[in-house]
Amino acid sequence: MDARPTEHAIDAADAATLSARFVQRFGGSPRLFRAPGRINIIGEHTDYSKGLALPAAIDRACMIAAAPNAKGLLRLVSLNFGEEIGRPAATFERRDHWSDYVAGCVAAVQAEGYAPQGWDMVISSDVPLGAGVSSSAALTVATSLAITSYANEPPDLERVRVLAWTAESRFVGMPCGPLDQFASVFGKRDHALMMDCRSLTADVIPLPANTAFVLIDSGVKHRLVDGGYEQRRRECEQAAAQLGLNALRDASAHDLERVEPPLRQRALHVVTENERVMQTAAALRAADVVTAGALMAQSHKSLRDDFAVTCAETDALAEIANATRGVFGARQMGGGFGGCVIALVDATHARDAAAHIVGAYERRWKIGGDWFVCQTADGAGEFHP
Ligand code: GLA
């Protein structure tokens, strides 16, 4: 069997290691902050059209041991990359380096009019990188939480969300919507968030018992700053403008006849996906996992045929998954152009289903195959060991 479940989630032992590393390197006594990655059950590429989505925070997280320093420096240690970097706290300069996400949060606080502040941080994350589960939101949310928690108690979580989003969109330069940071901040264990991306509010939807989510990495790395994501976003804005609307959230399928292809297909995805989000939320509330799964499979087709953000590998993965016993439904998740596939599964068969899917995928594509079963988790918070 080729299947490789990835290592399990950060726990108290990791927290102790993180603190010890901090004390060894910087001295003093840091506080610990944790922010999870997220899944998105359905509602893909709807957030920047002010639509609906159904994310949940997961039991994979970024954890940071942090304390302010009086040196005017960001001194950042990544346990994942085995690297320490120092950069000035007062000015932000994009370096195309992981530390940009942290520096972007510090810059976002300063852009609010606060004086520059140096920080020491030791960072560790078990959210897989570039797989569509928002490793970057986990990092920016954990950083923003650390920074704001030292200034305000209790921290203002809405401000944390905004700072994390500002860091990623304004400073790192990924023109993301609000989905990832919202889910990482406000997620709730055993629940999904039925998120309204216009009002930035959510209803919590209890998840049916004995279900789990399997995430399978296609091995095709997406880099959302590379342009495909931004192009789709622009296309949605153009389609809305052609309809005289502020955002595609307000379009109906009937309106779309007035939009020229390919913008018509892009808009069709958004309109039908918003509908599927509502139907999935209702199905999950009724513990109707079969209907929820069928809607996820339809979402993949829409992402493939109308929104054109899938690739041959994720199409194959979704197809295999949707035909696997114990899987209710599967689809490509996240920004797209690769990344991972999410499957809603019967928890009893989760590992068998994952092993089957990965085995079939690897035989055909000879790549990828990292996978994990995840449960939903609470959103970001200070970690008290
Ligand atoms: C990325 C972005 C989100 C969202 C998804 C697609 O994760 O960061 O804002 O647009 O893609 O649903």
XYZ file of N, CA, C and O in Angstrom, residues 248-378:
524
model
N -21.685 39.359 -8.240
C -22.475 38.262 -8.828
C -23.443 37.621 -7.834
O -24.337 36.880 -8.241
N -23.278 37.898 -6.578
C -24.235 37.408 -5.570
C -25.668 37.747 -5.974
O -26.604 37.006 -5.702
N -25.829 38.883 -6.638
C -27.182 39.347 -6.952
C -27.682 38.880 -8.319
O -28.777 39.255 -8.728
N -26.876 38.078 -9.026
C -27.308 37.620 -10.357
C -28.186 36.380 -10.234
O -28.065 35.602 -9.286
N -29.075 36.193 -11.218
C -29.851 34.948 -11.269
C -29.464 34.228 -12.558
O -28.905 34.839 -13.473
N -29.759 32.931 -12.628
C -29.399 32.148 -13.818
C -30.016 32.785 -15.068
O -29.406 32.813 -16.149
N -31.196 33.331 -14.918
C -31.910 33.946 -16.037
C -31.139 35.153 -16.594
O -31.036 35.336 -17.817
N -30.549 35.941 -15.698
C -29.778 37.129 -16.112
C -28.624 36.774 -17.042
O -28.189 37.590 -17.862
N -28.095 35.548 -16.879
C -26.798 35.251 -17.483
C -26.830 35.193 -19.004
O -25.795 35.265 -19.652
N -28.038 35.072 -19.573
C -28.143 35.101 -21.042
C -27.590 36.410 -21.593
O -27.169 36.481 -22.744
N -27.570 37.432 -20.769
C -27.081 38.740 -21.228
C -25.557 38.861 -21.143
O -25.000 39.890 -21.491
N -24.893 37.809 -20.689
C -23.426 37.867 -20.548
C -22.794 36.963 -21.605
O -23.252 35.852 -21.842
N -21.736 37.456 -22.239
C -21.062 36.680 -23.295
C -20.171 35.584 -22.691
O -19.554 35.804 -21.649
N -20.049 34.417 -23.382
C -19.062 33.420 -22.948
C -17.644 34.021 -23.086
O -17.467 34.858 -23.977
N -16.648 33.639 -22.313
C -16.729 32.650 -21.229
C -17.199 33.239 -19.902
O -17.342 32.507 -18.941
N -17.433 34.558 -19.877
C -17.867 35.144 -18.602
C -19.197 34.541 -18.148
O -19.459 34.402 -16.958
N -20.017 34.145 -19.127
C -21.313 33.548 -18.769
C -21.107 32.264 -17.946
O -21.767 32.049 -16.940
N -20.147 31.419 -18.381
C -19.894 30.170 -17.641
C -19.334 30.460 -16.242
O -19.690 29.803 -15.271
N -18.439 31.443 -16.189
C -17.863 31.772 -14.866
C -18.986 32.193 -13.912
O -19.050 31.763 -12.763
N -19.865 33.054 -14.419
C -20.958 33.551 -13.583
C -21.937 32.424 -13.242
O -22.472 32.365 -12.128
N -22.144 31.519 -14.201
C -23.054 30.396 -13.952
C -22.552 29.567 -12.773
O -23.328 29.124 -11.919
N -21.232 29.353 -12.736
C -20.692 28.612 -11.590
C -21.059 29.314 -10.288
O -21.523 28.679 -9.340
N -20.847 30.616 -10.237
C -21.070 31.347 -8.979
C -22.544 31.267 -8.572
O -22.867 30.976 -7.409
N -23.426 31.467 -9.549
C -24.865 31.447 -9.243
C -25.301 30.055 -8.768
O -25.995 29.912 -7.750
N -24.863 29.019 -9.475
C -25.302 27.663 -9.089
C -24.607 27.220 -7.791
O -25.194 26.506 -6.979
N -23.376 27.664 -7.611
C -22.646 27.263 -6.394
C -23.300 27.875 -5.138
O -23.433 27.206 -4.111
N -23.730 29.117 -5.233
C -24.435 29.724 -4.089
C -25.672 28.905 -3.722
O -25.968 28.675 -2.549
N -26.372 28.473 -4.749
C -27.569 27.637 -4.557
C -27.182 26.318 -3.865
O -27.833 25.871 -2.920
N -26.084 25.714 -4.354
C -25.649 24.433 -3.773
C -25.240 24.601 -2.308
O -25.423 23.692 -1.507
N -24.661 25.741 -1.969
C -24.275 25.964 -0.566
C -25.517 25.906 0.320
O -25.541 25.226 1.356
N -26.576 26.591 -0.107
C -27.797 26.595 0.707
C -28.365 25.189 0.828
O -28.783 24.753 1.904
N -28.363 24.465 -0.302
C -28.911 23.105 -0.279
C -28.060 22.183 0.595
O -28.575 21.320 1.314
N -26.738 22.358 0.533
C -25.852 21.497 1.336
C -26.038 21.781 2.819
O -26.079 20.856 3.642
N -26.146 23.065 3.160
C -26.348 23.411 4.573
C -27.640 22.764 5.077
O -27.676 22.184 6.175
N -28.693 22.833 4.261
C -29.970 22.236 4.670
C -29.828 20.722 4.795
O -30.327 20.109 5.751
N -29.123 20.106 3.851
C -28.954 18.647 3.893
C -28.165 18.241 5.140
O -28.530 17.281 5.829
N -27.101 18.988 5.457
C -26.300 18.618 6.628
C -27.093 18.794 7.919
O -27.003 17.969 8.832
N -27.883 19.848 7.970
C -28.739 20.049 9.148
C -29.668 18.859 9.350
O -29.992 18.480 10.462
N -30.110 18.277 8.218
C -31.037 17.133 8.286
C -30.280 15.808 8.331
O -30.880 14.743 8.194
N -28.950 15.880 8.482
C -28.085 14.689 8.500
C -28.237 13.858 7.225
O -28.032 12.642 7.233
N -28.577 14.527 6.121
C -28.723 13.837 4.835
C -27.390 13.924 4.086
O -27.183 14.752 3.202
N -26.487 13.027 4.450
C -25.137 13.087 3.892
C -25.106 12.677 2.418
O -24.211 13.083 1.671
N -26.074 11.886 2.006
C -26.106 11.456 0.606
C -26.358 12.667 -0.297
O -25.657 12.890 -1.296
N -27.339 13.483 0.076
C -27.609 14.694 -0.720
C -26.426 15.653 -0.648
O -25.998 16.218 -1.666
N -25.868 15.833 0.543
C -24.717 16.750 0.681
C -23.576 16.287 -0.215
O -22.940 17.093 -0.915
N -23.327 14.985 -0.228
C -22.240 14.449 -1.052
C -22.500 14.648 -2.538
O -21.607 15.005 -3.306
N -23.750 14.433 -2.949
C -24.084 14.612 -4.374
C -23.859 16.065 -4.787
O -23.384 16.352 -5.900
N -24.159 16.993 -3.885
C -23.959 18.417 -4.200
C -22.465 18.732 -4.316
O -22.047 19.535 -5.164
N -21.649 18.078 -3.492
C -20.194 18.287 -3.603
C -19.686 17.782 -4.963
O -18.853 18.433 -5.608
N -20.198 16.637 -5.392
C -19.781 16.108 -6.704
C -20.206 17.063 -7.821
O -19.457 17.312 -8.775
N -21.397 17.639 -7.682
C -21.854 18.627 -8.694
C -20.973 19.868 -8.679
O -20.696 20.463 -9.724
N -20.532 20.255 -7.488
C -19.665 21.431 -7.377
C -18.373 21.201 -8.157
O -17.875 22.094 -8.862
N -17.831 19.990 -8.062
C -16.591 19.723 -8.815
C -16.820 19.901 -10.319
O -16.009 20.518 -11.014
N -17.933 19.360 -10.798
C -18.221 19.471 -12.234
C -18.327 20.937 -12.643
O -17.866 21.335 -13.728
N -18.938 21.726 -11.796
C -19.109 23.140 -12.099
C -17.752 23.863 -12.097
O -17.476 24.713 -12.963
N -16.896 23.489 -11.155
C -15.547 24.076 -11.117
C -14.749 23.671 -12.359
O -13.931 24.426 -12.871
N -15.012 22.468 -12.826
C -14.293 21.946 -13.997
C -14.850 22.537 -15.297
O -14.090 23.084 -16.106
N -16.159 22.461 -15.470
C -16.739 22.796 -16.777
C -17.041 24.283 -16.935
O -16.907 24.822 -18.029
N -17.478 24.930 -15.876
C -17.890 26.335 -15.989
C -16.819 27.303 -15.482
O -16.548 28.313 -16.111
N -16.220 26.967 -14.350
C -15.268 27.927 -13.790
C -13.846 27.677 -14.269
O -12.980 28.549 -14.184
N -13.608 26.438 -14.790
C -12.314 26.087 -15.392
C -11.135 26.357 -14.456
O -10.171 27.033 -14.822
N -11.225 25.817 -13.243
C -10.093 25.957 -12.311
C -9.572 24.602 -11.821
O -8.785 24.547 -10.880
N -10.022 23.516 -12.444
C -9.486 22.214 -12.044
C -8.340 21.862 -12.997
O -8.016 22.610 -13.916
N -7.714 20.714 -12.763
C -6.699 20.215 -13.699
C -6.921 18.709 -13.835
O -7.721 18.129 -13.081
N -6.219 18.087 -14.776
C -6.473 16.668 -15.062
C -6.306 15.816 -13.805
O -7.068 14.870 -13.579
N -5.322 16.168 -12.990
C -5.043 15.357 -11.796
C -6.176 15.462 -10.765
O -6.603 14.451 -10.206
N -6.652 16.683 -10.504
C -7.728 16.797 -9.504
C -9.042 16.251 -10.068
O -9.864 15.725 -9.319
N -9.221 16.351 -11.394
C -10.411 15.729 -12.001
C -10.379 14.222 -11.762
O -11.394 13.610 -11.410
N -9.201 13.626 -11.965
C -9.080 12.178 -11.777
C -9.308 11.805 -10.317
O -10.027 10.850 -10.011
N -8.720 12.580 -9.427
C -8.885 12.289 -7.994
C -10.357 12.356 -7.582
O -10.852 11.483 -6.863
N -11.035 13.411 -8.029
C -12.449 13.562 -7.662
C -13.264 12.413 -8.243
O -14.161 11.869 -7.578
N -12.944 12.035 -9.463
C -13.695 10.946 -10.100
C -13.500 9.636 -9.330
O -14.471 8.925 -9.045
N -12.254 9.343 -8.994
C -11.980 8.113 -8.236
C -12.715 8.166 -6.891
O -13.376 7.223 -6.478
N -12.577 9.314 -6.219
C -13.179 9.435 -4.881
C -14.686 9.271 -4.941
O -15.285 8.574 -4.115
N -15.300 9.906 -5.945
C -16.766 9.844 -6.024
C -17.273 8.434 -6.325
O -18.448 8.154 -6.120
N -16.374 7.558 -6.795
C -16.793 6.175 -7.077
C -16.348 5.212 -5.971
O -16.480 4.001 -6.115
N -15.837 5.753 -4.872
C -15.287 4.886 -3.815
C -16.313 4.637 -2.705
O -17.003 5.557 -2.263
N -16.351 3.408 -2.250
C -17.281 3.022 -1.186
C -16.969 3.817 0.092
O -15.805 4.003 0.446
N -18.005 4.283 0.742
C -17.821 5.040 1.978
C -17.678 6.534 1.750
O -17.649 7.307 2.696
N -17.560 6.944 0.449
C -17.466 8.377 0.134
C -18.851 8.873 -0.282
O -19.457 8.331 -1.199
N -19.321 9.919 0.370
C -20.630 10.479 -0.009
C -20.481 11.464 -1.164
O -21.384 11.625 -1.988
N -19.346 12.142 -1.212
C -19.119 13.083 -2.314
C -17.750 13.710 -2.182
O -17.194 13.791 -1.083
N -17.189 14.130 -3.314
C -15.831 14.694 -3.299
C -15.693 15.755 -4.376
O -16.388 15.714 -5.397
N -14.777 16.690 -4.126
C -14.542 17.757 -5.105
C -13.204 18.431 -4.841
O -12.658 18.325 -3.735
N -12.706 19.122 -5.855
C -11.488 19.912 -5.649
C -11.809 21.035 -4.667
O -12.879 21.637 -4.740
N -10.859 21.322 -3.784
C -11.113 22.337 -2.763
C -10.086 23.461 -2.840
O -8.933 23.226 -3.203
N -10.525 24.677 -2.506
C -9.597 25.802 -2.418
C -9.516 26.570 -3.726
O -10.390 26.470 -4.584
N -8.460 27.331 -3.856
C -8.316 28.227 -4.995
C -8.235 27.512 -6.336
O -8.599 28.065 -7.369
N -7.755 26.277 -6.331
C -7.783 25.484 -7.555
C -6.479 25.410 -8.306
O -5.418 25.706 -7.765
N -6.562 24.963 -9.562
C -5.389 24.741 -10.418
C -4.450 23.720 -9.755
O -3.223 23.848 -9.822
N -5.027 22.732 -9.092
C -4.239 21.746 -8.352
C -4.707 21.738 -6.915
O -5.872 22.014 -6.627
N -3.783 21.424 -6.006
C -4.157 21.380 -4.592
C -4.834 20.074 -4.239
O -4.497 19.028 -4.805
N -5.798 20.128 -3.346
C -6.335 18.865 -2.860
C -7.813 18.692 -3.159
O -8.500 19.622 -3.556
N -8.231 17.447 -2.956
C -9.642 17.090 -3.100
C -10.166 16.776 -1.705
O -9.473 16.161 -0.891
N -11.371 17.250 -1.431
C -12.013 16.955 -0.145
C -13.120 15.935 -0.388
O -13.878 16.057 -1.349
N -13.178 14.939 0.488
C -14.252 13.948 0.397
C -14.987 13.885 1.732
O -14.359 13.843 2.795
N -16.295 13.922 1.650
C -17.133 13.704 2.835
C -17.338 12.199 2.940
O -17.806 11.570 1.989
N -16.937 11.632 4.086
C -16.930 10.168 4.189
C -17.626 9.695 5.449
O -17.785 10.438 6.418
N -17.979 8.433 5.407
C -18.439 7.721 6.591
C -17.200 7.504 7.466
O -16.231 6.889 7.026
N -17.224 8.030 8.701
C -16.013 8.020 9.533
C -15.463 6.608 9.738
O -14.252 6.413 9.807
N -16.343 5.624 9.782
C -15.876 4.252 10.008
C -14.998 3.758 8.867
O -14.102 2.947 9.061
N -15.274 4.258 7.649
C -14.531 3.770 6.485
C -13.496 4.783 5.991
O -12.928 4.607 4.913
N -13.257 5.840 6.773
C -12.448 6.948 6.265
C -11.064 6.499 5.793
O -10.627 6.821 4.685
N -10.383 5.744 6.627
C -8.999 5.384 6.288
C -8.965 4.409 5.112
O -8.119 4.515 4.227
N -9.908 3.469 5.080
C -9.951 2.521 3.960
C -10.259 3.254 2.658
O -9.655 2.986 1.618
N -11.214 4.169 2.753
C -11.583 4.912 1.542
C -10.384 5.715 1.047
O -10.055 5.707 -0.150
N -9.691 6.393 1.977
C -8.533 7.209 1.588
C -7.464 6.338 0.941
O -6.896 6.689 -0.106
N -7.187 5.193 1.552
C -6.144 4.304 1.023
C -6.507 3.834 -0.387
O -5.655 3.776 -1.287
N -7.775 3.530 -0.583
C -8.213 3.081 -1.911
C -8.026 4.191 -2.942
O -7.493 3.973 -4.035
N -8.465 5.390 -2.593
C -8.405 6.517 -3.543
C -6.948 6.804 -3.909
O -6.586 6.931 -5.085
N -6.124 6.884 -2.887
C -4.718 7.225 -3.118
C -4.023 6.148 -3.940
O -3.250 6.445 -4.855
N -4.320 4.877 -3.630
C -3.715 3.775 -4.386
C -4.054 3.896 -5.865
O -3.180 3.823 -6.739
N -5.339 4.110 -6.166
C -5.773 4.198 -7.567
C -5.159 5.421 -8.251
O -4.729 5.363 -9.405
N -5.078 6.524 -7.515
C -4.528 7.764 -8.083
C -3.033 7.609 -8.377
O -2.553 7.972 -9.460
N -2.314 7.049 -7.433
C -0.861 6.928 -7.628
C -0.516 5.967 -8.758
O 0.450 6.178 -9.479
N -1.330 4.922 -8.898
C -1.052 3.984 -9.995
C -1.147 4.715 -11.322
O -0.389 4.463 -12.245
N -2.084 5.668 -11.401
C -2.309 6.342 -12.679
C -1.374 7.532 -12.890
O -0.878 7.744 -13.992
N -1.117 8.295 -11.845
C -0.383 9.559 -12.034
C 1.032 9.554 -11.488
O 1.798 10.472 -11.777
N 1.351 8.578 -10.677
C 2.707 8.457 -10.108
C 3.134 9.685 -9.299
O 4.307 10.009 -9.214
N 2.178 10.435 -8.799
C 2.520 11.568 -7.943
C 1.518 11.684 -6.798
O 0.492 11.016 -6.806
N 1.853 12.607 -5.903
C 0.899 12.990 -4.861
C 0.661 11.882 -3.869
O 1.546 11.082 -3.588
N -0.526 11.872 -3.335
C -0.901 10.779 -2.478
C -0.856 11.070 -1.000
O -1.286 10.252 -0.215
N -0.319 12.241 -0.584
C -0.386 12.538 0.841
C -1.847 12.772 1.202
O -2.578 13.393 0.443
N -2.250 12.281 2.312
C -3.648 12.436 2.682
C -3.785 12.489 4.196
O -2.883 12.068 4.920
N -4.873 13.015 4.642
C -5.195 12.919 6.058
C -6.697 13.003 6.252
O -7.420 13.539 5.426
N -7.103 12.393 7.348
C -8.507 12.475 7.749
C -8.577 13.631 8.728
O -7.745 13.730 9.632
N -9.521 14.539 8.539
C -9.582 15.616 9.527
C -10.966 15.742 10.126
O -11.966 15.351 9.540
N -10.950 16.300 11.311
C -12.177 16.651 12.012
C -12.225 18.164 12.093
O -11.198 18.826 11.946
N -13.393 18.675 12.353
C -13.496 20.122 12.498
C -12.998 20.526 13.891
O -12.932 19.703 14.801
N -12.644 21.801 14.010
C -12.026 22.267 15.261
C -12.485 23.690 15.542
O -13.066 24.358 14.675
N -12.171 24.150 16.743
C -12.474 25.536 17.071
C -11.500 26.472 16.361
O -10.374 26.080 16.024
